mmCIF file of C-alpha atoms in Angstrom:
data_model
loop_
_atom_site.group_PDB
_atom_site.id
_atom_site.type_symbol
_atom_site.label_atom_id
_atom_site.label_comp_id
_atom_site.label_asym_id
_atom_site.label_seq_id
_atom_site.Cartn_x
_atom_site.Cartn_y
_atom_site.Cartn_z
ATOM 1 C CA MET A 4 -17.702 -47.122 40.785
ATOM 2 C CA SER A 5 -15.802 -50.341 40.308
ATOM 3 C CA ASN A 6 -17.355 -51.165 36.915
ATOM 4 C CA GLU A 7 -16.825 -47.709 35.417
ATOM 5 C CA ILE A 8 -17.055 -47.520 31.614
ATOM 6 C CA LEU A 9 -14.679 -45.165 29.803
ATOM 7 C CA VAL A 10 -15.994 -44.179 26.402
ATOM 8 C CA GLN A 11 -13.524 -42.669 23.955
ATOM 9 C CA LEU A 12 -13.974 -41.212 20.528
ATOM 10 C CA ALA A 13 -11.270 -40.500 17.922
ATOM 11 C CA CYS A 14 -11.029 -36.848 16.918
ATOM 12 C CA PRO A 15 -12.046 -36.517 13.230
ATOM 13 C CA SER A 16 -9.300 -33.899 12.702
ATOM 14 C CA CYS A 17 -6.242 -35.472 14.349
ATOM 15 C CA THR A 18 -7.476 -38.974 15.491
ATOM 16 C CA HIS A 19 -6.438 -38.213 19.078
ATOM 17 C CA PRO A 20 -8.703 -40.054 21.577
ATOM 18 C CA ILE A 21 -11.321 -37.900 23.319
ATOM 19 C CA ASN A 22 -12.816 -39.089 26.585
ATOM 20 C CA ILE A 23 -16.491 -38.251 26.067
ATOM 21 C CA LYS A 24 -17.465 -39.158 29.628
ATOM 22 C CA GLU A 25 -15.539 -36.207 31.005
ATOM 23 C CA GLN A 26 -16.889 -33.662 28.526
ATOM 24 C CA GLY A 27 -20.545 -34.425 27.858
ATOM 25 C CA GLN A 28 -22.279 -33.375 24.615
ATOM 26 C CA HIS A 29 -19.956 -30.515 23.576
ATOM 27 C CA LEU A 30 -16.554 -32.060 22.925
ATOM 28 C CA GLU A 31 -13.155 -30.472 22.545
ATOM 29 C CA CYS A 32 -10.129 -32.425 21.386
ATOM 30 C CA PRO A 33 -7.335 -31.965 23.949
ATOM 31 C CA ALA A 34 -4.696 -32.210 21.191
ATOM 32 C CA CYS A 35 -5.970 -29.953 18.374
ATOM 33 C CA ARG A 36 -8.761 -28.060 20.217
ATOM 34 C CA SER A 37 -11.342 -28.994 17.556
ATOM 35 C CA GLN A 38 -14.898 -28.453 18.708
ATOM 36 C CA LEU A 39 -17.410 -31.290 18.184
ATOM 37 C CA LEU A 40 -21.052 -31.777 19.042
ATOM 38 C CA LEU A 41 -21.871 -35.306 20.231
ATOM 39 C CA ASP A 42 -25.138 -36.769 18.955
ATOM 40 C CA GLY A 43 -26.637 -38.118 22.211
ATOM 41 C CA HIS A 44 -25.412 -38.113 25.789
ATOM 42 C CA VAL A 45 -23.115 -40.080 28.070
ATOM 43 C CA CYS A 46 -24.347 -40.831 31.585
ATOM 44 C CA PRO A 47 -22.211 -38.870 34.073
ATOM 45 C CA ASN A 48 -22.596 -41.669 36.625
ATOM 46 C CA CYS A 49 -21.877 -44.924 34.770
ATOM 47 C CA GLY A 50 -20.583 -43.775 31.364
ATOM 48 C CA GLU A 51 -23.343 -45.463 29.316
ATOM 49 C CA TYR A 52 -23.736 -43.800 25.889
ATOM 50 C CA HIS A 53 -27.292 -42.847 24.894
ATOM 51 C CA LYS A 54 -27.743 -41.933 21.235
ATOM 52 C CA VAL A 55 -31.388 -41.038 21.850
ATOM 53 C CA ASP A 56 -31.937 -38.144 24.260
ATOM 54 C CA SER A 57 -33.564 -39.528 27.383
ATOM 55 C CA GLY A 58 -34.362 -38.157 30.810
ATOM 56 C CA PHE A 59 -32.738 -41.000 32.733
ATOM 57 C CA CYS A 60 -29.909 -43.445 32.118
ATOM 58 C CA ARG A 61 -31.234 -46.851 31.062
ATOM 59 C CA ALA A 62 -28.300 -48.554 32.809
ATOM 60 C CA CYS A 63 -28.243 -46.932 36.267
ATOM 61 C CA GLY A 64 -31.287 -44.601 36.432
ATOM 62 C CA THR A 65 -29.273 -41.387 36.889
ATOM 63 C CA ALA A 66 -30.877 -38.167 35.597
ATOM 64 C CA MET A 67 -29.454 -37.338 32.161
ATOM 65 C CA THR A 68 -30.753 -33.777 31.971
ATOM 66 C CA ARG A 69 -31.032 -30.753 34.238
ATOM 67 C CA THR A 70 -33.266 -27.754 33.782
ATOM 68 C CA CYS A 71 -31.695 -24.299 33.836
ATOM 69 C CA GLU A 72 -33.237 -22.243 36.639
ATOM 70 C CA ARG A 73 -32.998 -19.024 34.598
ATOM 71 C CA CYS A 74 -34.388 -19.975 31.149
ATOM 72 C CA HIS A 75 -35.835 -23.457 31.863
ATOM 73 C CA THR A 76 -33.826 -25.069 29.050
ATOM 74 C CA ARG A 77 -33.062 -28.771 29.372
ATOM 75 C CA ASN A 78 -29.305 -29.361 29.565
ATOM 76 C CA TRP A 79 -27.157 -32.458 29.857
ATOM 77 C CA SER A 80 -26.682 -33.258 33.539
ATOM 78 C CA GLY A 81 -22.878 -33.031 33.237
ATOM 79 C CA ALA A 82 -22.911 -29.553 31.662
ATOM 80 C CA GLU A 83 -21.565 -26.700 33.769
ATOM 81 C CA TYR A 84 -23.298 -23.935 31.816
ATOM 82 C CA CYS A 85 -26.703 -23.693 30.133
ATOM 83 C CA GLN A 86 -26.483 -24.277 26.375
ATOM 84 C CA ASP A 87 -29.106 -21.571 25.732
ATOM 85 C CA CYS A 88 -28.388 -18.679 28.111
ATOM 86 C CA GLY A 89 -24.911 -19.599 29.402
ATOM 87 C CA ALA A 90 -25.914 -19.457 33.067
ATOM 88 C CA ALA A 91 -23.870 -21.564 35.448
ATOM 89 C CA LEU A 92 -25.752 -24.736 36.351
ATOM 90 C CA ASP A 93 -25.790 -25.528 40.056
ATOM 91 C CA ILE A 94 -23.402 -28.434 40.670
ATOM 92 C CA PHE A 95 -24.687 -28.668 44.240
ATOM 93 C CA GLN A 96 -28.147 -29.533 42.925
ATOM 94 C CA LEU A 97 -26.579 -32.386 40.923
ATOM 95 C CA LEU A 98 -24.687 -33.573 44.007
ATOM 96 C CA HIS A 99 -27.885 -33.439 46.047
ATOM 97 C CA LEU A 100 -29.744 -35.502 43.446
ATOM 98 C CA HIS A 101 -26.843 -37.984 43.327
ATOM 99 C CA ASN A 102 -26.796 -38.247 47.139
ATOM 100 C CA LYS A 103 -30.577 -38.638 47.155
ATOM 101 C CA GLN A 104 -30.249 -41.416 44.557
ATOM 102 C CA THR A 105 -27.480 -43.022 46.621
ATOM 103 C CA THR A 106 -29.593 -42.806 49.783
ATOM 104 C CA MET A 107 -32.585 -44.295 47.971
ATOM 105 C CA ASN A 108 -30.408 -47.118 46.618
ATOM 106 C CA ARG A 109 -29.001 -47.748 50.095
ATOM 107 C CA LEU A 110 -32.491 -47.789 51.621
ATOM 108 C CA ASP A 111 -33.737 -50.120 48.884
ATOM 109 C CA GLU A 112 -30.789 -52.429 49.534
ATOM 110 C CA GLN A 113 -31.489 -52.354 53.271
ATOM 111 C CA MET A 114 -35.156 -53.194 52.617
ATOM 112 C CA ARG A 115 -34.128 -56.136 50.412
ATOM 113 C CA GLU A 116 -31.698 -57.331 53.089
ATOM 114 C CA ALA A 117 -34.353 -56.979 55.787
ATOM 115 C CA GLU A 118 -36.820 -58.960 53.672
ATOM 116 C CA PHE A 119 -34.160 -61.622 53.023
ATOM 117 C CA PHE A 120 -33.366 -61.929 56.742
ATOM 118 C CA LYS A 121 -37.070 -61.939 57.603
ATOM 119 C CA GLU A 122 -37.684 -64.824 55.183
ATOM 120 C CA LYS A 123 -34.576 -66.636 56.442
ATOM 121 C CA GLU A 124 -35.666 -66.220 60.070
ATOM 122 C CA LYS A 125 -39.169 -67.420 59.170
ATOM 123 C CA ALA A 126 -37.739 -70.538 57.489
ATOM 124 C CA ASP A 127 -35.388 -71.158 60.423
ATOM 125 C CA SER A 128 -38.277 -70.701 62.867
ATOM 126 C CA GLU A 129 -40.465 -73.148 60.938
ATOM 127 C CA ARG A 130 -37.584 -75.636 60.859
ATOM 128 C CA ARG A 131 -37.057 -75.273 64.634
ATOM 129 C CA MET A 132 -40.804 -75.675 65.255
ATOM 130 C CA ALA A 133 -40.890 -78.818 63.084
ATOM 131 C CA THR A 134 -37.928 -80.238 65.027
ATOM 132 C CA LEU A 135 -39.594 -79.425 68.357
ATOM 133 C CA LEU A 136 -42.875 -80.977 67.172
ATOM 134 C CA GLU A 137 -41.049 -84.175 66.134
ATOM 135 C CA GLN A 138 -39.295 -84.283 69.511
ATOM 136 C CA GLU A 139 -42.609 -83.750 71.333
ATOM 137 C CA GLN A 140 -44.307 -86.477 69.297
ATOM 138 C CA ALA A 141 -41.415 -88.869 70.062
ATOM 139 C CA ARG A 142 -41.647 -87.968 73.779
ATOM 140 C CA VAL A 143 -45.439 -88.558 73.843
ATOM 141 C CA GLN A 144 -44.985 -91.887 71.999
ATOM 142 C CA ALA A 145 -42.318 -92.946 74.516
ATOM 143 C CA ILE A 146 -44.657 -92.052 77.408
ATOM 144 C CA ARG A 147 -47.485 -94.078 75.847
ATOM 145 C CA GLU A 148 -45.174 -97.072 75.382
ATOM 146 C CA ARG A 149 -44.004 -96.831 79.016
ATOM 147 C CA GLN A 150 -47.627 -96.561 80.175
ATOM 148 C CA ALA A 151 -48.589 -99.618 78.112
ATOM 149 C CA THR A 152 -45.608 -101.557 79.522
ATOM 150 C CA GLN A 153 -46.469 -100.426 83.058
ATOM 151 C CA LYS A 154 -50.142 -101.429 82.576
ATOM 152 C CA LYS A 155 -49.054 -104.875 81.352
ATOM 153 C CA GLN A 156 -46.738 -105.271 84.350
ATOM 154 C CA ASP A 157 -49.525 -104.160 86.724
ATOM 155 C CA GLN A 158 -51.937 -106.701 85.165
ATOM 156 C CA GLN A 159 -49.354 -109.472 85.524
ATOM 157 C CA LEU A 160 -48.719 -108.459 89.147
ATOM 158 C CA ILE A 161 -52.471 -108.469 89.909
ATOM 159 C CA PHE A 162 -52.890 -111.836 88.169
ATOM 160 C CA THR A 163 -49.952 -113.259 90.147
ATOM 161 C CA ALA A 164 -51.319 -111.807 93.409
ATOM 162 C CA VAL A 165 -54.813 -113.264 92.738
ATOM 163 C CA PHE A 166 -53.287 -116.633 91.824
ATOM 164 C CA VAL A 167 -51.110 -116.716 94.969
ATOM 165 C CA LEU A 168 -54.054 -115.560 97.124
ATOM 166 C CA SER A 169 -56.292 -118.248 95.580
ATOM 167 C CA ILE A 170 -53.714 -120.953 96.334
ATOM 168 C CA PHE A 171 -53.302 -119.606 99.867
ATOM 169 C CA ILE A 172 -57.093 -119.696 100.406
ATOM 170 C CA LEU A 173 -57.243 -123.264 99.072
ATOM 171 C CA ILE A 174 -54.448 -124.349 101.381
ATOM 172 C CA VAL A 175 -56.053 -122.644 104.383
ATOM 173 C CA THR A 176 -59.444 -124.154 103.491
ATOM 174 C CA ALA A 177 -57.862 -127.591 103.047
ATOM 175 C CA PHE A 178 -56.212 -127.386 106.493
ATOM 176 C CA ALA A 179 -59.416 -126.123 108.025
ATOM 177 C CA VAL A 180 -61.366 -129.069 106.647
ATOM 178 C CA LEU A 181 -58.890 -131.605 107.848
#
């Protein structure tokens, strides 16, 4: 992880720093080999220290405890052996749970991305539809204006034709009377 937290504790015997993330609840000083018992647990995934025993990390959601298959004792998830019976705890089970968590996180992220793209596409579609509607309204308005102009021109042409025809009839009638 890129934002990994390293938690260190000074050994009460020799003040040498002890990396508690690597060791879990039962600590051993690498310098003087003093044995210590840590009150609480450190998340094996993100390094968050939990003074109160909890089932899951409050920072990343990783399981903080594992149950021994032999004696059903709850152990810290980073422990290799059961604190009660000493049986080896299955590291493959921890890896499977971590991979399952990773897969679930990846699927959740993909669902959030899909929802984001769905909303973005919906907004883009609505924007395109609004643009097309504006263009269609402008086109219809332009057609109506051309029709009104054409109707006016047709009326003027009819009026001119009737006027010219009336004058022609008057001239023909005047010559016929003479």
